[in-house]
Amino acid sequence: MSMNRRQLLQASGAVALSCTSISTAFSQSKTPIKVGILHSLSGTMAISETALKDTALMTIDQINAKGGVMGRPLEAVVVDPASNWPLFAEKARQLITQDKVAVVFGCWTSVSRKSVLPVFKELNHLLFYPVQYEGEELEKNVFYTGAAPNQQAIPATEYLMSKDGGAAKRFFLLGTDYVYPRTTNKILRAFLKSKGVSEKDIEEIYTPFGHSDYQTIVSDVKKFAGGGKTCVISTINGDSNVPFYKELGNAGLKAKDVPVVAFSVGEEELRGVDTKPLVGHLAAWNYFMSIKNPTNDAFIKAYKDYAKAKSLPNADKVVTNDPMEATWIGLNLWKQAVEKAKTTDVEPVIGAVGGQAIAAPCGFTVKMDEKNHHLHRPVFIGEVRADGQFNVVWKTPGPVRAAPWSPFIPGNEKKPDTPV
């Protein structure tokens, strides 16, 4: 059957109209888009993760106040995996298969991320992960808005070895016993050896989650420091940081003698500690609350206003920190990607996230890498102040591209720079 010109034009118009209608229907539908929030609200990690849940809810409120995503409101579905790693996988599956969320924002520890990863791969779903980690991973179904080792651990160690950082010669690697500290310290050992540091000048100790007695370990640090200029590199996670820092204070171990640099301690963790004895100890992050710029001022004000409006515990004393900023960034980049893809379907959104950028509270415009699913982030090293905030003592000139595969792990030079 042949078509005359009028019939052909009518058919073409109908196709164009139907395509437009699909897009219009998506934007005009007021059915909420469900967003999963997968953070521990109880157990050893609640000290760190609860604020990420609250930040996600605040950001969702901000997005909804501006019209939502493609004209549709976001609806948070919050679950509590309770610092229980197998439960993270169960809750992830629940969010995806029962609650029908479009995306999940969650996890803190790498063991929780490793627990949920098979679920996201099996169901071809999408996770935004907001915390610094050990690298050695590059997954299609995950976007990493926290730091890889070259955006935190390596620059911090280089700083400690520098004259400005105290010219450390001996390194006490202290962490919680799971994949992130062990892999990070494997990378740091290889890095230190490449800089000529001998095996006898590196000590490596691990404690379980929830560990609370650091008296013996702090005593061991003091003994180790007798052999030369020493620093402690801490990958302790969760509520164990409180007794560790209290013991540092009790033992009189001051930053000028043995500086401690932490990769998982920020403003939130220090809220429960008398920080006066800790003045001068260090943390390495990609954001600090004390950074001055209009975007950060607005971020802090929004969170304080949210805390008061929702009557959060100690609402008058809430703080912001790096993983909170990373959570805010992740939600906004996902929103932009959905609007670019004109759908919440996972495959098109994954394709649209790379290259998305936003002016962030850290003071820089940060961008999701077009290839490796990691965020370009600036690096800051801060000294603890008496008020529990940080003074920035060193920073990179701008955002740094993540290297998920550390060059200090043999064989990584052959690993692909894009998810396989």
Tab-separated table of C-alpha atoms in Angstrom:
chain	number	residue	atom	x	y	z
A	1	MET	CA	0.000	0.000	0.000
A	2	SER	CA	1.432	3.335	-1.051
A	3	MET	CA	1.031	6.613	0.920
A	4	ASN	CA	0.347	9.984	-0.637
A	5	ARG	CA	2.129	13.091	0.711
A	6	ARG	CA	-0.761	14.142	2.991
A	7	GLN	CA	-0.994	10.664	4.592
A	8	LEU	CA	2.781	10.583	5.134
A	9	LEU	CA	2.752	13.977	6.854
A	10	GLN	CA	-0.177	12.942	9.044
A	11	ALA	CA	1.601	9.726	10.074
A	12	SER	CA	4.842	11.563	10.851
A	13	GLY	CA	2.950	14.090	12.932
A	14	ALA	CA	1.219	11.332	14.873
A	15	VAL	CA	4.580	9.696	15.716
A	16	ALA	CA	6.056	13.024	16.818
A	17	LEU	CA	2.944	13.773	18.865
A	18	SER	CA	3.054	10.371	20.562
A	19	CYS	CA	6.752	10.866	21.530
A	20	THR	CA	5.969	14.316	22.875
A	21	SER	CA	3.000	12.886	24.751
A	22	ILE	CA	5.204	10.329	26.533
A	23	SER	CA	7.557	13.059	27.714
A	24	THR	CA	4.671	15.369	28.620
A	25	ALA	CA	2.859	12.588	30.482
A	26	PHE	CA	5.976	11.957	32.544
A	27	SER	CA	6.378	15.622	33.450
A	28	GLN	CA	2.676	16.273	34.048
A	29	SER	CA	2.041	13.173	36.184
A	30	LYS	CA	1.871	14.139	39.843
A	31	THR	CA	2.553	10.583	41.008
A	32	PRO	CA	5.503	10.844	43.420
A	33	ILE	CA	8.875	9.458	42.432
A	34	LYS	CA	10.016	7.191	45.264
A	35	VAL	CA	13.607	7.598	46.487
A	36	GLY	CA	15.217	5.028	48.792
A	37	ILE	CA	17.267	6.120	51.832
A	38	LEU	CA	19.436	3.244	53.113
A	39	HIS	CA	21.331	4.381	56.218
A	40	SER	CA	21.867	2.912	59.691
A	41	LEU	CA	19.703	4.736	62.205
A	42	SER	CA	20.677	2.363	65.031
A	43	GLY	CA	23.767	0.386	65.997
A	44	THR	CA	27.436	1.383	65.862
A	45	MET	CA	27.162	3.420	62.631
A	46	ALA	CA	24.125	5.501	63.619
A	47	ILE	CA	26.464	8.211	64.985
A	48	SER	CA	27.571	8.891	61.407
A	49	GLU	CA	24.703	7.770	59.188
A	50	THR	CA	21.681	9.375	60.844
A	51	ALA	CA	22.768	12.820	59.647
A	52	LEU	CA	22.973	11.499	56.064
A	53	LYS	CA	19.352	10.376	56.245
A	54	ASP	CA	18.392	13.813	57.536
A	55	THR	CA	20.420	15.538	54.795
A	56	ALA	CA	18.729	13.416	52.128
A	57	LEU	CA	15.294	14.313	53.488
A	58	MET	CA	16.217	18.010	53.598
A	59	THR	CA	17.464	17.899	50.001
A	60	ILE	CA	14.295	16.139	48.857
A	61	ASP	CA	12.269	18.908	50.527
A	62	GLN	CA	14.395	21.517	48.696
A	63	ILE	CA	13.867	19.801	45.336
A	64	ASN	CA	10.108	19.472	45.946
A	65	ALA	CA	9.865	23.155	46.924
A	66	LYS	CA	11.242	24.002	43.475
A	67	GLY	CA	8.741	21.853	41.624
A	68	GLY	CA	10.176	18.372	42.089
A	69	VAL	CA	11.752	16.402	39.253
A	70	MET	CA	10.134	16.820	35.838
A	71	GLY	CA	7.165	18.302	37.684
A	72	ARG	CA	6.753	15.283	39.983
A	73	PRO	CA	7.355	15.351	43.742
A	74	LEU	CA	9.932	13.085	45.354
A	75	GLU	CA	8.828	10.760	48.130
A	76	ALA	CA	11.470	9.347	50.487
A	77	VAL	CA	11.276	5.723	51.597
A	78	VAL	CA	13.503	5.421	54.681
A	79	VAL	CA	14.687	2.072	56.037
A	80	ASP	CA	17.051	1.222	58.916
A	81	PRO	CA	19.580	-1.548	58.181
A	82	ALA	CA	20.758	-1.095	61.794
A	83	SER	CA	24.531	-1.414	61.205
A	84	ASN	CA	23.832	-5.036	60.216
A	85	TRP	CA	25.643	-5.795	56.954
A	86	PRO	CA	23.421	-8.680	55.663
A	87	LEU	CA	20.357	-6.590	56.576
A	88	PHE	CA	21.623	-3.862	54.206
A	89	ALA	CA	21.186	-6.318	51.306
A	90	GLU	CA	17.685	-7.313	52.470
A	91	LYS	CA	16.612	-3.684	52.839
A	92	ALA	CA	18.078	-2.776	49.433
A	93	ARG	CA	16.077	-5.577	47.811
A	94	GLN	CA	12.946	-4.398	49.658
A	95	LEU	CA	13.395	-0.827	48.441
A	96	ILE	CA	13.814	-1.916	44.832
A	97	THR	CA	11.321	-4.792	44.481
A	98	GLN	CA	8.579	-3.869	46.983
A	99	ASP	CA	8.779	-0.106	47.431
A	100	LYS	CA	9.633	0.423	43.743
A	101	VAL	CA	12.079	3.267	44.343
A	102	ALA	CA	13.716	4.915	41.339
A	103	VAL	CA	17.125	5.256	43.026
A	104	VAL	CA	18.801	4.555	46.373
A	105	PHE	CA	21.050	6.861	48.371
A	106	GLY	CA	22.871	5.033	51.101
A	107	CYS	CA	25.555	3.023	52.892
A	108	TRP	CA	28.565	4.314	54.829
A	109	THR	CA	30.930	1.419	55.435
A	110	SER	CA	32.425	-0.445	52.511
A	111	VAL	CA	31.210	-3.729	53.990
A	112	SER	CA	27.633	-2.424	53.708
A	113	ARG	CA	28.277	-1.287	50.135
A	114	LYS	CA	29.802	-4.673	49.254
A	115	SER	CA	26.770	-6.337	50.847
A	116	VAL	CA	24.239	-4.486	48.664
A	117	LEU	CA	26.250	-4.481	45.438
A	118	PRO	CA	25.106	-7.942	44.215
A	119	VAL	CA	21.477	-6.822	44.697
A	120	PHE	CA	21.952	-3.680	42.601
A	121	LYS	CA	23.724	-5.668	39.885
A	122	GLU	CA	21.153	-8.467	39.824
A	123	LEU	CA	18.217	-6.044	39.650
A	124	ASN	CA	20.094	-3.502	37.489
A	125	HIS	CA	19.321	-0.642	39.855
A	126	LEU	CA	21.108	2.527	40.946
A	127	LEU	CA	22.993	3.427	44.160
A	128	PHE	CA	24.610	6.752	45.042
A	129	TYR	CA	27.327	6.136	47.659
A	130	PRO	CA	28.382	9.264	49.617
A	131	VAL	CA	31.419	8.289	51.700
A	132	GLN	CA	35.171	8.151	51.189
A	133	TYR	CA	36.326	4.595	50.532
A	134	GLU	CA	39.261	2.378	49.557
A	135	GLY	CA	38.732	2.401	45.792
A	136	GLU	CA	39.502	-0.845	43.932
A	137	GLU	CA	35.968	-0.825	42.580
A	138	LEU	CA	34.196	0.567	39.536
A	139	GLU	CA	30.605	-0.554	39.115
A	140	LYS	CA	28.038	0.393	36.509
A	141	ASN	CA	25.237	0.495	39.113
A	142	VAL	CA	27.034	2.786	41.588
A	143	PHE	CA	27.981	6.467	41.497
A	144	TYR	CA	30.596	7.376	44.098
A	145	THR	CA	30.305	10.909	45.483
A	146	GLY	CA	32.847	10.332	48.291
A	147	ALA	CA	36.628	10.292	47.901
A	148	ALA	CA	38.857	7.629	46.400
A	149	PRO	CA	42.307	7.219	48.070
A	150	ASN	CA	44.001	9.744	45.755
A	151	GLN	CA	41.419	12.329	46.900
A	152	GLN	CA	42.021	11.809	50.638
A	153	ALA	CA	44.413	9.151	52.017
A	154	ILE	CA	47.414	9.758	49.745
A	155	PRO	CA	47.382	13.599	49.935
A	156	ALA	CA	46.952	13.428	53.730
A	157	THR	CA	49.932	11.101	54.107
A	158	GLU	CA	52.042	13.290	51.824
A	159	TYR	CA	51.131	16.264	54.018
A	160	LEU	CA	52.223	14.427	57.186
A	161	MET	CA	55.575	13.654	55.548
A	162	SER	CA	56.080	17.297	54.548
A	163	LYS	CA	57.765	19.954	56.677
A	164	ASP	CA	54.440	21.783	57.144
A	165	GLY	CA	52.808	18.549	58.312
A	166	GLY	CA	55.499	17.675	60.850
A	167	ALA	CA	57.913	15.623	58.698
A	168	ALA	CA	56.721	12.246	60.052
A	169	LYS	CA	59.124	9.313	59.704
A	170	ARG	CA	57.069	6.606	61.455
A	171	PHE	CA	53.448	5.686	60.737
A	172	PHE	CA	50.936	4.006	63.069
A	173	LEU	CA	48.004	2.754	60.952
A	174	LEU	CA	44.979	2.277	63.213
A	175	GLY	CA	41.614	1.183	61.871
A	176	THR	CA	38.364	-0.685	62.337
A	177	ASP	CA	38.650	-4.273	61.134
A	178	TYR	CA	36.914	-4.365	57.759
A	179	VAL	CA	37.584	-3.864	54.069
A	180	TYR	CA	37.968	-0.053	53.923
A	181	PRO	CA	40.739	0.323	56.535
A	182	ARG	CA	42.571	-2.829	55.449
A	183	THR	CA	42.559	-1.953	51.746
A	184	THR	CA	43.392	1.715	52.381
A	185	ASN	CA	46.307	0.680	54.588
A	186	LYS	CA	47.492	-1.793	51.943
A	187	ILE	CA	47.628	1.144	49.531
A	188	LEU	CA	49.312	3.390	52.129
A	189	ARG	CA	51.961	0.736	52.938
A	190	ALA	CA	52.844	0.482	49.250
A	191	PHE	CA	52.908	4.286	48.964
A	192	LEU	CA	55.129	4.675	52.055
A	193	LYS	CA	57.534	2.001	50.790
A	194	SER	CA	57.732	3.852	47.454
A	195	LYS	CA	58.867	6.871	49.499
A	196	GLY	CA	61.610	4.875	51.222
A	197	VAL	CA	59.845	4.191	54.539
A	198	SER	CA	61.045	0.870	56.014
A	199	GLU	CA	58.835	-1.903	57.379
A	200	LYS	CA	59.967	-1.294	60.980
A	201	ASP	CA	58.636	2.271	60.772
A	202	ILE	CA	55.072	1.118	59.979
A	203	GLU	CA	52.728	-0.373	62.600
A	204	GLU	CA	49.256	-1.643	61.701
A	205	ILE	CA	46.498	-2.363	64.263
A	206	TYR	CA	42.778	-3.119	63.894
A	207	THR	CA	39.877	-3.142	66.352
A	208	PRO	CA	36.326	-4.492	65.880
A	209	PHE	CA	33.283	-2.325	65.229
A	210	GLY	CA	32.024	-0.843	68.480
A	211	HIS	CA	35.397	-1.204	70.251
A	212	SER	CA	35.582	1.050	73.305
A	213	ASP	CA	38.831	0.388	75.227
A	214	TYR	CA	41.725	2.226	73.591
A	215	GLN	CA	43.961	2.544	76.661
A	216	THR	CA	46.401	-0.186	75.600
A	217	ILE	CA	46.489	0.964	71.972
A	218	VAL	CA	47.173	4.603	72.887
A	219	SER	CA	49.939	3.346	75.192
A	220	ASP	CA	51.369	1.367	72.247
A	221	VAL	CA	51.267	4.534	70.110
A	222	LYS	CA	53.321	6.392	72.739
A	223	LYS	CA	55.914	3.580	72.817
A	224	PHE	CA	56.105	3.455	69.002
A	225	ALA	CA	56.599	7.228	68.921
A	226	GLY	CA	59.763	6.780	70.989
A	227	GLY	CA	61.490	5.538	67.835
A	228	GLY	CA	61.214	8.786	65.875
A	229	LYS	CA	58.779	11.412	64.606
A	230	THR	CA	55.467	9.548	64.472
A	231	CYS	CA	51.954	10.166	63.194
A	232	VAL	CA	48.777	8.108	63.506
A	233	ILE	CA	46.627	7.502	60.440
A	234	SER	CA	43.158	6.583	61.705
A	235	THR	CA	40.529	4.702	59.739
A	236	ILE	CA	38.438	4.009	62.853
A	237	ASN	CA	34.748	4.163	61.918
A	238	GLY	CA	31.559	4.697	63.858
A	239	ASP	CA	31.087	5.309	67.560
A	240	SER	CA	34.530	3.861	68.440
A	241	ASN	CA	35.940	7.265	67.545
A	242	VAL	CA	34.497	8.750	70.751
A	243	PRO	CA	36.442	6.517	73.215
A	244	PHE	CA	39.569	6.698	71.029
A	245	TYR	CA	39.672	10.492	71.100
A	246	LYS	CA	38.768	10.562	74.789
A	247	GLU	CA	41.715	8.244	75.499
A	248	LEU	CA	44.036	10.454	73.434
A	249	GLY	CA	43.011	13.334	75.700
A	250	ASN	CA	43.380	11.270	78.879
A	251	ALA	CA	46.888	10.178	77.860
A	252	GLY	CA	47.949	13.740	77.068
A	253	LEU	CA	48.948	12.714	73.541
A	254	LYS	CA	49.012	16.115	71.866
A	255	ALA	CA	49.099	16.923	68.177
A	256	LYS	CA	52.505	18.614	68.409
A	257	ASP	CA	53.981	15.312	69.661
A	258	VAL	CA	52.039	12.675	67.682
A	259	PRO	CA	49.534	14.110	65.204
A	260	VAL	CA	46.531	11.952	64.352
A	261	VAL	CA	44.958	12.328	60.923
A	262	ALA	CA	41.507	10.780	60.584
A	263	PHE	CA	39.673	9.779	57.413
A	264	SER	CA	36.299	9.038	59.049
A	265	VAL	CA	36.032	11.708	61.740
A	266	GLY	CA	34.336	14.981	61.019
A	267	GLU	CA	32.210	17.570	62.693
A	268	GLU	CA	29.379	15.122	63.469
A	269	GLU	CA	31.599	12.560	65.241
A	270	LEU	CA	33.300	15.276	67.323
A	271	ARG	CA	29.983	16.550	68.680
A	272	GLY	CA	30.173	13.977	71.494
A	273	VAL	CA	33.791	14.670	72.469
A	274	ASP	CA	35.586	17.310	74.535
A	275	THR	CA	37.719	18.645	71.692
A	276	LYS	CA	39.958	20.956	73.734
A	277	PRO	CA	42.637	18.247	74.274
A	278	LEU	CA	42.421	17.374	70.556
A	279	VAL	CA	43.280	20.796	69.163
A	280	GLY	CA	45.741	20.450	66.287
A	281	HIS	CA	44.913	16.854	65.389
A	282	LEU	CA	43.910	16.485	61.754
A	283	ALA	CA	41.232	15.227	59.420
A	284	ALA	CA	41.342	14.928	55.642
A	285	TRP	CA	38.112	15.484	53.757
A	286	ASN	CA	36.701	17.131	50.637
A	287	TYR	CA	34.556	19.575	52.624
A	288	PHE	CA	34.558	21.244	56.037
A	289	MET	CA	31.729	23.184	57.649
A	290	SER	CA	34.147	26.049	58.394
A	291	ILE	CA	34.762	26.795	54.694
A	292	LYS	CA	33.475	30.271	53.860
A	293	ASN	CA	31.475	30.849	50.678
A	294	PRO	CA	27.841	31.735	49.863
A	295	THR	CA	26.890	28.204	48.765
A	296	ASN	CA	28.150	26.741	52.033
A	297	ASP	CA	26.470	29.480	54.065
A	298	ALA	CA	23.170	28.568	52.393
A	299	PHE	CA	23.768	24.821	52.915
A	300	ILE	CA	24.487	25.267	56.633
A	301	LYS	CA	21.507	27.588	57.140
A	302	ALA	CA	19.186	25.205	55.306
A	303	TYR	CA	20.274	22.264	57.465
A	304	LYS	CA	19.994	24.228	60.715
A	305	ASP	CA	16.525	25.452	59.705
A	306	TYR	CA	15.531	21.900	58.776
A	307	ALA	CA	16.811	20.543	62.114
A	308	LYS	CA	14.737	23.060	64.048
A	309	ALA	CA	11.645	22.572	61.908
A	310	LYS	CA	11.820	18.784	62.332
A	311	SER	CA	12.880	18.974	66.015
A	312	LEU	CA	15.991	16.866	65.445
A	313	PRO	CA	17.963	15.941	68.603
A	314	ASN	CA	20.163	18.865	69.716
A	315	ALA	CA	18.734	20.877	66.826
A	316	ASP	CA	20.459	24.040	68.045
A	317	LYS	CA	23.877	22.350	67.770
A	318	VAL	CA	23.684	20.501	64.460
A	319	VAL	CA	26.703	20.545	62.176
A	320	THR	CA	27.403	19.738	58.531
A	321	ASN	CA	30.166	17.479	57.229
A	322	ASP	CA	31.675	15.930	54.122
A	323	PRO	CA	29.367	12.911	53.604
A	324	MET	CA	26.388	15.213	54.149
A	325	GLU	CA	27.638	17.459	51.353
A	326	ALA	CA	28.221	14.354	49.192
A	327	THR	CA	24.631	13.240	49.855
A	328	TRP	CA	23.316	16.667	48.812
A	329	ILE	CA	25.486	16.606	45.688
A	330	GLY	CA	24.353	13.095	44.756
A	331	LEU	CA	20.660	13.887	44.986
A	332	ASN	CA	21.041	17.021	42.903
A	333	LEU	CA	23.149	15.305	40.233
A	334	TRP	CA	20.591	12.486	40.004
A	335	LYS	CA	17.806	15.086	39.585
A	336	GLN	CA	19.746	16.761	36.760
A	337	ALA	CA	20.381	13.398	35.097
A	338	VAL	CA	16.688	12.430	35.236
A	339	GLU	CA	15.765	15.760	33.656
A	340	LYS	CA	18.338	15.212	30.931
A	341	ALA	CA	17.150	11.625	30.286
A	342	LYS	CA	13.481	12.658	30.599
A	343	THR	CA	12.820	9.437	32.537
A	344	THR	CA	13.657	7.783	35.855
A	345	ASP	CA	14.483	4.497	34.101
A	346	VAL	CA	17.842	3.264	35.338
A	347	GLU	CA	19.719	2.744	32.054
A	348	PRO	CA	19.049	6.198	30.565
A	349	VAL	CA	19.753	7.864	33.925
A	350	ILE	CA	23.092	6.039	34.285
A	351	GLY	CA	23.974	7.328	30.837
A	352	ALA	CA	23.049	10.879	31.819
A	353	VAL	CA	24.836	11.195	35.205
A	354	GLY	CA	28.362	11.440	33.766
A	355	GLY	CA	29.309	15.072	33.145
A	356	GLN	CA	26.654	16.497	35.478
A	357	ALA	CA	28.092	19.325	37.615
A	358	ILE	CA	26.970	21.569	40.455
A	359	ALA	CA	28.328	24.486	42.475
A	360	ALA	CA	28.929	22.754	45.806
A	361	PRO	CA	29.284	23.947	49.428
A	362	CYS	CA	33.011	23.097	49.293
A	363	GLY	CA	33.435	26.245	47.191
A	364	PHE	CA	34.063	24.551	43.852
A	365	THR	CA	31.946	23.338	40.969
A	366	VAL	CA	32.218	19.562	41.202
A	367	LYS	CA	31.551	17.209	38.306
A	368	MET	CA	30.726	13.558	37.971
A	369	ASP	CA	33.398	12.080	35.724
A	370	GLU	CA	32.161	11.233	32.237
A	371	LYS	CA	33.756	7.764	32.446
A	372	ASN	CA	34.575	6.408	35.888
A	373	HIS	CA	31.414	7.106	37.959
A	374	HIS	CA	33.435	9.058	40.551
A	375	LEU	CA	33.093	12.702	41.530
A	376	HIS	CA	35.889	15.203	40.910
A	377	ARG	CA	36.516	16.667	44.399
A	378	PRO	CA	38.905	19.142	46.043
A	379	VAL	CA	40.994	17.900	48.981
A	380	PHE	CA	41.244	19.730	52.313
A	381	ILE	CA	43.255	18.964	55.443
A	382	GLY	CA	41.909	20.561	58.599
A	383	GLU	CA	43.127	20.951	62.180
A	384	VAL	CA	40.683	20.335	65.019
A	385	ARG	CA	39.648	23.525	66.831
A	386	ALA	CA	38.521	23.801	70.442
A	387	ASP	CA	34.917	24.250	69.254
A	388	GLY	CA	34.927	20.977	67.278
A	389	GLN	CA	35.292	22.683	63.911
A	390	PHE	CA	38.348	22.570	61.623
A	391	ASN	CA	40.823	25.143	60.377
A	392	VAL	CA	41.911	24.309	56.826
A	393	VAL	CA	45.727	24.080	56.773
A	394	TRP	CA	46.198	22.642	53.271
A	395	LYS	CA	44.087	22.246	50.138
A	396	THR	CA	44.370	21.398	46.468
A	397	PRO	CA	43.985	24.269	43.963
A	398	GLY	CA	40.785	22.699	42.638
A	399	PRO	CA	38.867	19.442	42.200
A	400	VAL	CA	40.917	16.271	41.668
A	401	ARG	CA	39.850	13.443	39.351
A	402	ALA	CA	39.407	10.175	41.239
A	403	ALA	CA	41.690	7.194	40.575
A	404	PRO	CA	39.516	4.218	41.628
A	405	TRP	CA	42.342	1.808	40.797
A	406	SER	CA	45.306	2.847	42.930
A	407	PRO	CA	48.640	2.942	41.069
A	408	PHE	CA	50.226	1.507	44.239
A	409	ILE	CA	48.433	-1.848	43.788
A	410	PRO	CA	50.279	-4.076	41.266
A	411	GLY	CA	48.246	-4.906	38.167
A	412	ASN	CA	45.914	-1.935	38.444
A	413	GLU	CA	47.497	-0.245	35.447
A	414	LYS	CA	45.635	-2.799	33.316
A	415	LYS	CA	42.227	-2.106	34.853
A	416	PRO	CA	39.623	-0.266	32.730
A	417	ASP	CA	38.683	3.341	33.443
A	418	THR	CA	35.004	2.694	32.778
A	419	PRO	CA	32.573	0.169	34.310
A	420	VAL	CA	32.610	-3.152	32.481
